[in-house]
Tab-separated table of C-alpha atoms and ligand atoms in Angstrom:
chain	number	residue	atom	x	y	z
A	1	MET	CA	45.056	102.545	141.942
A	2	CYS	CA	43.874	102.061	146.060
A	3	GLY	CA	43.249	104.523	148.735
A	4	ILE	CA	44.796	103.990	152.251
A	5	LEU	CA	44.246	105.560	155.707
A	6	GLY	CA	46.338	105.313	158.972
A	7	ILE	CA	45.550	106.955	162.156
A	8	CYS	CA	45.889	107.225	165.250
A	9	GLY	CA	44.273	109.276	167.522
A	10	MET	CA	43.378	109.888	171.216
A	11	THR	CA	40.017	108.482	171.363
A	12	ASN	CA	38.055	106.388	168.565
A	13	VAL	CA	39.073	106.677	165.136
A	14	VAL	CA	36.276	105.044	163.322
A	15	ASN	CA	34.514	108.158	162.805
A	16	GLU	CA	36.965	109.902	161.117
A	17	LEU	CA	38.323	106.595	159.042
A	18	TYR	CA	34.897	106.054	157.243
A	19	THR	CA	34.793	110.187	156.512
A	20	GLY	CA	38.686	109.868	155.249
A	21	LEU	CA	37.886	106.663	153.245
A	22	ASN	CA	34.837	108.362	152.115
A	23	SER	CA	36.917	111.262	150.470
A	24	LEU	CA	39.222	108.901	148.622
A	25	GLN	CA	35.861	106.788	147.319
A	26	HIS	CA	37.062	107.732	143.835
A	27	ARG	CA	39.892	105.682	144.242
A	28	GLY	CA	38.681	102.588	144.251
A	29	GLN	CA	34.775	101.669	144.120
A	30	ASP	CA	35.532	97.450	144.193
A	31	SER	CA	35.784	97.020	148.264
A	32	ALA	CA	36.469	99.186	151.106
A	33	GLY	CA	37.515	97.911	154.820
A	34	ILE	CA	38.442	99.792	158.171
A	35	LEU	CA	40.471	97.966	161.414
A	36	THR	CA	40.797	98.852	164.708
A	37	CYS	CA	43.002	97.811	167.343
A	38	THR	CA	42.298	98.248	171.359
A	39	GLN	CA	44.217	95.083	172.736
A	40	GLN	CA	42.434	92.931	169.756
A	41	PHE	CA	41.624	93.924	166.145
A	42	HIS	CA	38.263	94.545	165.073
A	43	LEU	CA	38.022	94.750	161.267
A	44	LYS	CA	35.002	95.148	158.695
A	45	LYS	CA	34.846	94.506	155.722
A	46	GLY	CA	33.113	93.831	152.363
A	47	GLN	CA	32.467	94.610	148.153
A	48	GLY	CA	30.788	97.870	147.175
A	49	LEU	CA	30.914	101.408	147.759
A	50	VAL	CA	32.320	102.725	151.838
A	51	GLN	CA	28.263	103.753	152.358
A	52	ASN	CA	27.378	100.672	151.652
A	53	ILE	CA	29.268	98.314	153.259
A	54	PHE	CA	29.455	100.161	157.247
A	55	LYS	CA	25.872	100.519	159.054
A	56	PRO	CA	25.567	102.052	162.501
A	57	LYS	CA	26.169	98.631	164.016
A	58	HIS	CA	29.274	98.231	162.363
A	59	ILE	CA	30.947	101.733	163.287
A	60	ALA	CA	29.748	100.934	166.878
A	61	ARG	CA	32.029	97.985	166.984
A	62	LEU	CA	34.819	99.380	165.138
A	63	ALA	CA	36.774	100.441	168.653
A	64	GLY	CA	40.346	101.764	169.463
A	65	SER	CA	42.200	104.813	168.606
A	66	LEU	CA	44.492	103.172	166.144
A	67	GLY	CA	43.156	102.316	162.873
A	68	ILE	CA	43.642	101.549	159.208
A	69	ALA	CA	41.365	101.925	156.121
A	70	HIS	CA	41.649	100.839	152.633
A	71	VAL	CA	39.010	101.173	149.237
A	72	ARG	CA	40.146	98.588	146.159
A	73	TYR	CA	40.574	98.935	143.256
A	74	PRO	CA	41.022	95.172	141.861
A	75	THR	CA	44.494	94.650	140.825
A	76	ILE	CA	46.569	91.489	141.118
A	77	GLY	CA	43.333	89.329	142.423
A	78	GLY	CA	39.670	88.609	141.200
A	79	GLY	CA	38.217	91.024	143.391
A	80	SER	CA	36.651	88.463	145.811
A	81	ALA	CA	35.468	89.127	149.127
A	82	GLU	CA	38.620	87.086	150.406
A	83	ASP	CA	40.602	90.101	149.093
A	84	ALA	CA	39.579	93.019	150.559
A	85	GLN	CA	41.837	94.979	152.616
A	86	PRO	CA	43.340	95.465	155.262
A	87	PHE	CA	44.551	91.989	156.433
A	88	TYR	CA	46.213	90.604	159.826
A	89	VAL	CA	47.839	87.824	161.157
A	90	SER	CA	48.186	87.525	164.657
A	91	SER	CA	51.627	86.646	164.775
A	92	PRO	CA	55.052	87.628	165.863
A	93	LEU	CA	52.606	90.321	168.077
A	94	GLY	CA	49.450	90.907	166.068
A	95	ILE	CA	50.333	92.970	162.981
A	96	ALA	CA	47.584	94.129	160.654
A	97	MET	CA	48.295	95.953	157.101
A	98	ALA	CA	46.797	97.676	153.930
A	99	HIS	CA	48.930	98.895	150.380
A	100	ASN	CA	48.369	100.650	147.506
A	101	GLY	CA	50.364	99.725	144.463
A	102	ASN	CA	50.512	96.052	142.752
A	103	VAL	CA	53.789	93.902	143.613
A	104	THR	CA	55.210	92.698	140.726
A	105	ASN	CA	56.815	89.770	142.089
A	106	TYR	CA	53.687	88.342	143.876
A	107	ILE	CA	53.879	84.587	142.223
A	108	GLU	CA	57.171	84.222	143.570
A	109	LEU	CA	56.791	85.784	147.104
A	110	LYS	CA	53.779	83.933	147.635
A	111	LYS	CA	55.241	80.073	146.695
A	112	ILE	CA	58.219	81.622	148.901
A	113	LEU	CA	56.071	82.027	152.115
A	114	GLU	CA	53.970	78.995	151.486
A	115	GLU	CA	56.779	76.088	150.398
A	116	LYS	CA	59.613	77.364	152.532
A	117	ASN	CA	58.624	79.616	155.165
A	118	PHE	CA	55.002	77.910	155.724
A	119	ARG	CA	53.065	80.175	155.786
A	120	HIS	CA	49.405	80.056	154.508
A	121	ILE	CA	48.391	82.748	152.042
A	122	ASN	CA	44.486	82.752	152.328
A	123	SER	CA	43.402	85.785	149.535
A	124	GLN	CA	44.935	86.660	146.063
A	125	CYS	CA	45.906	89.957	147.390
A	126	ASP	CA	49.482	91.057	147.081
A	127	ALA	CA	48.937	92.868	150.238
A	128	GLU	CA	48.870	89.492	152.191
A	129	VAL	CA	52.111	89.170	150.602
A	130	ILE	CA	53.664	91.963	151.644
A	131	LEU	CA	52.803	91.600	154.942
A	132	ASN	CA	53.342	88.382	155.733
A	133	VAL	CA	56.943	89.310	154.448
A	134	PHE	CA	57.226	91.770	157.416
A	135	ALA	CA	55.736	89.764	159.709
A	136	ASP	CA	58.374	87.207	158.912
A	137	GLU	CA	61.064	89.567	158.678
A	138	LEU	CA	59.864	90.921	162.305
A	139	ALA	CA	59.748	87.392	164.174
A	140	ARG	CA	63.542	87.073	163.416
A	141	HIS	CA	64.305	89.856	166.038
A	142	ASP	CA	63.971	89.271	169.933
A	143	LEU	CA	60.507	90.941	170.240
A	144	HIS	CA	61.568	91.729	174.254
A	145	LYS	CA	63.973	93.998	172.969
A	146	PHE	CA	61.373	95.854	170.135
A	147	SER	CA	62.403	99.363	169.016
A	148	PRO	CA	61.531	101.739	166.181
A	149	ASP	CA	65.053	100.345	164.804
A	150	THR	CA	62.821	96.762	164.621
A	151	VAL	CA	60.251	98.043	162.389
A	152	PHE	CA	62.684	100.155	159.660
A	153	THR	CA	64.973	96.567	159.567
A	154	ALA	CA	61.888	94.544	158.690
A	155	VAL	CA	60.752	97.292	156.508
A	156	ALA	CA	64.751	97.306	155.407
A	157	ASN	CA	64.526	93.646	154.362
A	158	VAL	CA	60.787	94.021	152.761
A	159	PHE	CA	62.339	96.407	150.143
A	160	LYS	CA	65.107	93.894	149.706
A	161	LYS	CA	62.167	91.347	148.643
A	162	VAL	CA	59.056	93.126	147.350
A	163	GLN	CA	59.009	93.944	143.964
A	164	GLY	CA	57.076	96.707	142.175
A	165	SER	CA	54.730	99.388	143.747
A	166	TYR	CA	53.064	99.798	147.173
A	167	SER	CA	52.710	102.707	149.911
A	168	VAL	CA	51.414	101.045	152.790
A	169	VAL	CA	49.871	101.689	156.563
A	170	GLY	CA	49.629	99.244	159.472
A	171	ILE	CA	49.767	98.514	162.757
A	172	ILE	CA	51.966	97.025	165.377
A	173	VAL	CA	49.273	95.652	168.718
A	174	ASN	CA	50.703	97.565	171.960
A	175	LYS	CA	53.304	99.169	169.598
A	176	GLY	CA	52.192	101.886	167.330
A	177	LEU	CA	51.169	102.972	163.678
A	178	PHE	CA	53.689	102.290	160.892
A	179	ALA	CA	54.034	103.358	156.694
A	180	PHE	CA	56.262	102.986	154.467
A	181	ARG	CA	56.365	103.729	150.612
A	182	ASP	CA	58.621	102.148	148.096
A	183	PRO	CA	62.046	102.977	147.205
A	184	HIS	CA	61.069	104.842	143.929
A	185	GLY	CA	57.515	105.958	145.460
A	186	ILE	CA	55.613	105.252	142.875
A	187	LYS	CA	52.340	105.761	144.860
A	188	PRO	CA	51.708	108.611	147.151
A	189	LEU	CA	51.521	108.880	150.829
A	190	ILE	CA	50.853	111.945	152.715
A	191	PHE	CA	50.842	112.231	156.555
A	192	GLY	CA	49.239	115.120	159.105
A	193	LYS	CA	49.223	116.092	162.794
A	194	LYS	CA	46.147	117.088	164.685
A	195	GLY	CA	47.085	118.493	168.155
A	196	ASN	CA	49.622	117.139	170.016
A	197	ASP	CA	49.138	112.957	169.536
A	198	SER	CA	47.222	112.326	166.451
A	199	TYR	CA	48.523	111.486	163.478
A	200	ALA	CA	46.527	110.621	160.037
A	201	PHE	CA	48.690	109.180	156.663
A	202	ALA	CA	46.890	109.224	153.913
A	203	SER	CA	46.634	108.403	150.251
A	204	GLU	CA	46.332	112.215	149.325
A	205	SER	CA	45.974	115.133	151.073
A	206	ALA	CA	41.973	116.115	150.363
A	207	ALA	CA	41.891	113.266	152.479
A	208	LEU	CA	44.006	114.971	155.442
A	209	ASP	CA	42.060	118.156	155.335
A	210	ILE	CA	38.966	117.170	155.344
A	211	LEU	CA	39.703	115.552	158.586
A	212	GLY	CA	41.300	118.516	159.700
A	213	TYR	CA	44.521	117.315	159.516
A	214	LYS	CA	47.304	119.602	159.248
A	215	VAL	CA	49.978	118.459	156.346
A	216	GLU	CA	52.801	117.926	157.974
A	217	ARG	CA	54.644	116.493	154.284
A	218	ASP	CA	55.112	113.645	152.043
A	219	VAL	CA	55.970	110.164	152.975
A	220	ALA	CA	59.463	110.133	151.538
A	221	PRO	CA	60.691	106.852	148.868
A	222	GLY	CA	62.258	104.431	150.907
A	223	GLU	CA	61.171	105.825	154.029
A	224	ALA	CA	59.689	104.587	156.869
A	225	ILE	CA	57.463	105.808	159.945
A	226	PHE	CA	56.708	104.744	163.179
A	227	ILE	CA	54.896	106.557	165.410
A	228	GLN	CA	55.521	104.876	169.219
A	229	GLU	CA	51.918	104.165	171.421
A	230	PRO	CA	53.015	105.568	174.795
A	231	VAL	CA	53.869	103.569	177.971
A	232	PHE	CA	51.878	105.916	179.956
A	233	LYS	CA	50.186	108.942	179.462
A	234	ALA	CA	53.232	110.844	176.991
A	235	PRO	CA	52.653	111.916	173.846
A	236	ARG	CA	53.501	109.564	171.396
A	237	LYS	CA	56.324	109.813	169.524
A	238	LEU	CA	57.014	109.599	165.859
A	239	PHE	CA	60.433	108.077	164.135
A	240	ASN	CA	61.591	107.853	161.069
A	241	LYS	CA	63.994	106.378	159.243
A	242	LEU	CA	65.477	106.875	155.438
A	243	ILE	CA	65.980	103.358	154.310
A	244	GLN	CA	67.094	102.829	150.564
A	245	LYS	CA	67.218	105.596	147.856
A	246	ALA	CA	66.321	105.409	144.852
A	247	SER	CA	65.105	107.846	141.893
A	248	HIS	CA	61.819	109.431	142.620
A	249	THR	CA	59.405	108.512	140.101
A	250	PRO	CA	55.624	109.052	141.327
A	251	CYS	CA	52.890	107.735	138.739
A	252	ILE	CA	52.021	110.790	136.626
A	253	PHE	CA	48.833	109.482	135.902
A	254	GLU	CA	48.154	110.743	139.346
A	255	TRP	CA	48.298	114.180	138.397
A	256	VAL	CA	46.885	113.659	134.423
A	257	TYR	CA	43.486	111.471	135.907
A	258	PHE	CA	43.263	109.740	139.357
A	259	ALA	CA	43.986	112.247	141.855
A	260	ARG	CA	41.452	114.865	144.183
A	261	PRO	CA	41.944	117.948	141.701
A	262	ASP	CA	42.137	119.196	145.454
A	263	SER	CA	45.042	116.832	146.300
A	264	VAL	CA	48.738	118.248	146.247
A	265	MET	CA	50.852	115.326	145.472
A	266	ASP	CA	55.066	115.017	146.437
A	267	SER	CA	54.621	119.048	146.190
A	268	ILE	CA	52.424	119.461	143.242
A	269	ASN	CA	49.488	120.857	143.240
A	270	VAL	CA	46.618	118.831	140.820
A	271	TYR	CA	44.631	120.876	139.938
A	272	GLU	CA	47.013	123.280	138.939
A	273	ALA	CA	49.229	120.504	137.230
A	274	ARG	CA	46.049	120.385	135.012
A	275	LEU	CA	45.564	123.791	134.354
A	276	ARG	CA	49.242	123.863	133.017
A	277	LEU	CA	48.309	120.612	130.766
A	278	GLY	CA	45.655	122.887	129.239
A	279	GLU	CA	48.247	125.315	128.362
A	280	GLU	CA	50.579	122.653	126.911
A	281	LEU	CA	47.824	120.910	125.067
A	282	ALA	CA	46.738	124.447	122.820
A	283	LYS	CA	50.165	124.806	121.859
A	284	GLU	CA	49.452	121.018	119.665
A	285	VAL	CA	45.912	122.073	118.765
A	286	ILE	CA	47.737	125.555	117.301
A	287	LYS	CA	50.728	123.821	115.187
A	288	LYS	CA	48.066	121.386	113.890
A	289	ASN	CA	45.816	124.110	112.929
A	290	ILE	CA	42.544	122.788	114.383
A	291	LYS	CA	40.011	125.395	114.048
A	292	ALA	CA	37.027	124.604	116.190
A	293	ASP	CA	33.652	126.987	117.703
A	294	VAL	CA	33.763	125.631	121.287
A	295	VAL	CA	35.793	123.449	124.012
A	296	ILE	CA	33.649	121.177	125.876
A	297	PRO	CA	35.261	119.213	128.410
A	298	VAL	CA	34.970	115.541	129.684
A	299	PRO	CA	33.896	115.955	132.663
A	300	ASP	CA	35.835	115.719	135.257
A	301	SER	CA	39.065	115.740	135.071
A	302	ALA	CA	39.644	117.616	132.115
A	303	ARG	CA	37.986	120.363	133.320
A	304	PRO	CA	40.599	122.387	134.199
A	305	ALA	CA	42.872	121.930	131.325
A	306	ALA	CA	39.912	122.736	128.854
A	307	ILE	CA	39.488	125.927	130.770
A	308	THR	CA	43.051	126.820	130.232
A	309	LEU	CA	43.071	125.626	127.005
A	310	ALA	CA	40.066	127.861	125.745
A	311	SER	CA	41.448	130.311	127.237
A	312	VAL	CA	44.994	130.173	125.451
A	313	LEU	CA	42.804	129.860	122.022
A	314	GLY	CA	40.610	132.495	122.804
A	315	LEU	CA	38.101	129.936	122.374
A	316	PRO	CA	34.170	129.846	124.538
A	317	TYR	CA	34.462	127.423	127.156
A	318	ARG	CA	31.265	125.990	128.060
A	319	GLU	CA	29.678	122.440	129.522
A	320	GLY	CA	28.155	119.966	127.160
A	321	LEU	CA	28.367	117.904	128.283
A	322	VAL	CA	26.825	116.745	131.981
A	323	LYS	CA	27.446	113.665	134.339
A	324	ASN	CA	25.059	112.008	136.944
A	325	ARG	CA	27.294	111.730	139.832
A	326	TYR	CA	25.909	108.441	140.815
A	327	ILE	CA	27.067	106.690	138.352
A	328	GLY	CA	30.511	105.297	139.580
A	329	ARG	CA	34.111	105.681	137.278
A	330	THR	CA	34.378	104.164	133.941
A	331	PHE	CA	37.915	103.638	133.937
A	332	ILE	CA	38.000	101.894	137.181
A	333	MET	CA	34.685	99.440	137.251
A	334	PRO	CA	36.090	95.931	136.177
A	335	LEU	CA	34.661	94.637	133.603
A	336	GLN	CA	33.861	95.952	129.930
A	337	GLU	CA	30.574	95.178	130.072
A	338	SER	CA	30.017	97.325	132.905
A	339	ARG	CA	31.932	100.113	131.317
A	340	GLN	CA	30.677	100.734	128.358
A	341	ALA	CA	26.918	100.885	130.049
A	342	SER	CA	27.857	103.058	132.760
A	343	VAL	CA	29.326	105.778	129.899
A	344	ARG	CA	25.814	105.684	128.362
A	345	GLN	CA	24.201	106.200	132.162
A	346	LYS	CA	26.763	108.188	132.875
A	347	LEU	CA	26.967	110.990	130.361
A	348	ASN	CA	24.500	113.527	128.573
A	349	PRO	CA	24.956	116.215	125.942
A	350	ILE	CA	23.528	119.605	126.535
A	351	LYS	CA	22.425	119.377	122.514
A	352	SER	CA	22.525	124.113	122.410
A	353	GLU	CA	25.921	123.636	123.154
A	354	ILE	CA	26.713	121.538	120.955
A	355	LYS	CA	24.182	121.643	117.863
A	356	GLY	CA	25.672	122.575	114.325
A	357	LYS	CA	29.386	123.952	115.603
A	358	LYS	CA	32.967	122.341	115.670
A	359	ILE	CA	33.189	121.177	119.120
A	360	LEU	CA	37.112	120.741	120.697
A	361	LEU	CA	36.181	117.940	123.292
A	362	VAL	CA	39.311	117.523	125.966
A	363	ASP	CA	39.512	114.680	127.874
A	364	ASP	CA	42.725	113.055	129.894
A	365	SER	CA	43.093	109.636	128.196
A	366	ILE	CA	42.128	107.463	125.796
A	367	VAL	CA	42.711	103.691	127.273
A	368	ARG	CA	40.400	101.259	125.341
A	369	GLY	CA	38.829	103.595	123.251
A	370	THR	CA	35.282	102.425	124.306
A	371	THR	CA	34.603	105.952	126.600
A	372	SER	CA	35.649	107.706	123.977
A	373	ARG	CA	33.631	105.982	121.106
A	374	GLU	CA	30.475	106.566	122.934
A	375	ILE	CA	31.314	110.249	123.911
A	376	VAL	CA	32.552	111.299	120.615
A	377	ASN	CA	28.926	109.344	118.906
A	378	MET	CA	27.017	111.258	121.844
A	379	VAL	CA	28.246	115.004	120.631
A	380	ARG	CA	27.635	113.767	116.677
A	381	ASN	CA	24.325	112.631	118.398
A	382	ALA	CA	23.253	116.126	119.994
A	383	GLY	CA	24.220	117.975	116.272
A	384	ALA	CA	28.131	118.958	116.113
A	385	LYS	CA	28.875	119.758	112.814
A	386	GLU	CA	32.598	118.675	113.423
A	387	VAL	CA	34.726	116.581	116.553
A	388	CYS	CA	38.128	116.469	117.474
A	389	LEU	CA	39.575	115.170	120.392
A	390	ALA	CA	42.280	116.943	122.663
A	391	VAL	CA	43.840	114.426	125.366
A	392	THR	CA	45.778	115.671	128.026
A	393	CYS	CA	48.113	112.711	128.082
A	394	PRO	CA	50.219	110.490	125.169
A	395	PRO	CA	49.293	107.626	123.816
A	396	LEU	CA	49.242	104.892	125.777
A	397	LYS	CA	51.013	101.566	124.083
A	398	TYR	CA	51.967	99.306	127.327
A	399	PRO	CA	50.768	97.870	130.209
A	400	CYS	CA	51.300	98.706	133.754
A	401	VAL	CA	52.702	97.061	135.959
A	402	TYR	CA	52.247	98.916	138.706
A	403	GLY	CA	48.424	98.902	139.734
A	404	ILE	CA	46.183	100.755	137.238
A	405	ASP	CA	43.859	98.270	135.662
A	406	MET	CA	45.170	97.942	132.048
A	407	GLN	CA	47.662	95.262	132.607
A	408	THR	CA	46.749	93.156	129.143
A	409	LYS	CA	48.365	95.190	125.687
A	410	LYS	CA	46.083	94.464	123.555
A	411	GLU	CA	43.052	97.069	125.502
A	412	PHE	CA	45.732	99.683	124.330
A	413	ILE	CA	43.619	100.922	120.988
A	414	ALA	CA	46.866	103.028	120.643
A	415	SER	CA	49.399	100.109	120.428
A	416	ASN	CA	48.982	99.246	117.517
A	417	LYS	CA	47.111	102.402	115.965
A	418	GLN	CA	48.407	106.018	114.199
A	419	GLU	CA	46.591	108.641	115.346
A	420	LYS	CA	44.920	109.107	112.285
A	421	ASP	CA	43.659	105.317	112.686
A	422	ILE	CA	42.338	106.121	116.428
A	423	ALA	CA	40.326	109.023	115.190
A	424	LYS	CA	38.312	106.724	112.466
A	425	GLU	CA	38.336	103.982	115.116
A	426	ILE	CA	36.168	106.333	117.918
A	427	GLY	CA	34.379	107.984	114.826
A	428	ALA	CA	36.307	111.658	115.558
A	429	ASP	CA	37.416	113.519	112.630
A	430	LYS	CA	40.785	114.366	114.235
A	431	ILE	CA	42.746	113.602	117.871
A	432	ILE	CA	45.436	115.623	119.244
A	433	TYR	CA	47.469	114.234	121.684
A	434	GLN	CA	49.608	115.412	124.017
A	435	PRO	CA	53.483	115.172	123.635
A	436	LEU	CA	55.374	113.595	126.247
A	437	ASP	CA	57.724	116.247	126.904
A	438	SER	CA	54.741	119.202	126.993
A	439	LEU	CA	53.111	116.168	129.959
A	440	ILE	CA	56.267	116.461	132.109
A	441	LYS	CA	56.588	120.137	131.478
A	442	GLY	CA	53.043	120.713	132.479
A	443	VAL	CA	53.297	118.341	135.937
A	444	GLY	CA	55.886	119.314	136.571
A	445	LYS	CA	57.147	122.587	136.901
A	446	LYS	CA	57.201	123.092	140.025
A	447	THR	CA	59.055	119.548	140.948
A	448	SER	CA	62.226	119.541	141.799
A	449	ASP	CA	65.110	118.378	139.302
A	450	LYS	CA	65.973	115.107	141.463
A	451	SER	CA	62.213	114.071	140.930
A	452	LYS	CA	61.121	112.457	137.868
A	453	PHE	CA	57.858	110.217	137.076
A	454	CYS	CA	56.699	106.783	136.088
A	455	THR	CA	55.760	107.301	132.985
A	456	ALA	CA	56.089	103.548	131.679
A	457	CYS	CA	52.650	103.093	129.845
A	458	PHE	CA	53.410	105.822	127.341
A	459	THR	CA	57.278	104.947	126.843
A	460	GLY	CA	57.179	100.899	128.131
A	461	ILE	CA	60.056	102.079	130.408
A	462	TYR	CA	59.623	100.791	134.016
A	463	PRO	CA	61.642	102.829	136.799
A	464	THR	CA	61.637	99.055	138.791
A	465	LYS	CA	63.669	95.670	137.770
A	466	LEU	CA	61.142	93.590	135.695
A	467	PHE	CA	61.364	90.066	134.031
A	468	ASP	CA	59.004	89.096	130.753
A	469	LYS	CA	57.932	86.368	133.296
A	470	ASP	CA	56.417	89.421	135.566
A	471	PHE	CA	54.716	90.719	132.431
A	472	LYS	CA	53.648	87.138	131.423
A	473	GLU	CA	52.108	86.407	134.902
A	474	ILE	CA	50.658	89.896	135.612
A	475	GLU	CA	48.895	89.794	132.380
A	476	LYS	CA	47.450	85.902	133.168
A	477	ASP	CA	46.251	86.918	136.759
A	478	ARG	CA	44.475	89.602	135.377
A	479	ILE	CA	42.561	88.008	132.827
A	480	LYS	CA	42.082	85.439	135.335
A	481	ALA	CA	40.506	88.178	137.798
A	482	GLN	CA	38.475	89.953	135.185
A	483	CYS	CA	36.734	86.894	134.562
A	484	MET	CA	36.183	86.191	138.680
A	485	VAL	CA	34.651	89.551	139.118
A	486	VAL	CA	31.885	89.515	141.206
A	487	SER	CA	29.767	92.454	141.227
A	488	PRO	CA	29.016	94.339	144.427
B	501	LIG	S1	52.774	102.882	134.277
B	501	LIG	FE1	51.427	104.867	133.848
B	501	LIG	S2	49.785	104.134	135.276
B	501	LIG	FE2	51.488	102.612	135.796
B	501	LIG	S3	51.916	103.920	137.575
B	501	LIG	FE3	53.269	104.295	135.644
B	501	LIG	S4	53.009	106.217	134.988
B	501	LIG	FE4	51.076	105.106	136.254
């Protein structure tokens, strides 16, 4: 999971990129970068939070009315400084790129690029591989006759070669801003317009709202958009092409956990989806005859579901856990030790809301069980009579190969355990998972029939072509990456 932005504006866009990146900080805290373009690229990237990387001197240096930006969460690649995005190549023309996703045939493509095409890949980051495949494809054209179709043909060949998930924003010097989304649209990408001549692409609509862009629509799966720089003072022109059609399978986890509740993705309002997930989960709680005195959410993403769950059950809803907002999200912290330490610092119980009561805790997911164990323990120590944990998604069992940090199978608490054993391991009296059908119904109520979701981490059914060797390579790289992580 990463956050990306691409903006072409009337004047320098660095301030908008900086503000937009801050609004996407929840999508990655490992590194961040901004690249702008005049006749040359201006780049600043580094490790850590957006606010810590960019100083006034960098903002002053990042000139240009075209820019792209990125917040990174480590997937393939070890989270080193070299792996921070955006990346650029000088030939042909000068191309810069940032992406959100995970390339599943990264190792194979890197080998081809280095051994057959004599391109040097400097980092362990898959964005650099997509960039070089795109650059190679662009270089096959007579660039004296450059047109939007040149970009679309290059993207079509990227789609043929690059497997996995990728939402991409990029710049071609003196030509324009481009964006494309993989044929399954696994990662989100949306764009908006301000005035006559400014466009912005972002991972989430909340970033466009905050920057004052009117949302136009989501970039369609398999679509490429090119916003051409004007030759004289004419307004910019937007060109688009639906290059490859496949079944649309966006990551369902965006609505469960990742995205901001004030975002709308693929026409589904995130907050409303979470409210519906609570209603669906309540049916399961009733079916399992769970009795509780109070419903308490694990802040923040489970809060909307806890509100509706309490309402359906006719139970009081209370804030029983207080979150320190200045500690990073545990799920996206790269090392197990950082995650454990972070849970203790991040949450503190309100004992008066918990003592002597049967607590129905609501959380969005259980990955490794580390966080859940700490939280259940904390609630018990605050004097709870019973603790039941209701989870808004089904048991996570299969690795995500599309960019979420849970690639090694052994990390899942549910991979080889039944519900009662999971409850025992995390110290809860009972655990209730949302059934898969209810998850899909809850999230997808307003989506069209044609639109499905990626649910591979629950089902093991992946929307893209994958081979055993891809899993092995990804698992191997993930373990290596975890060993290489350098704290920001
Ligand atoms: S495997 Fe799970 S986390 Fe990964 S893209 Fe699919 S739904 Fe999202």
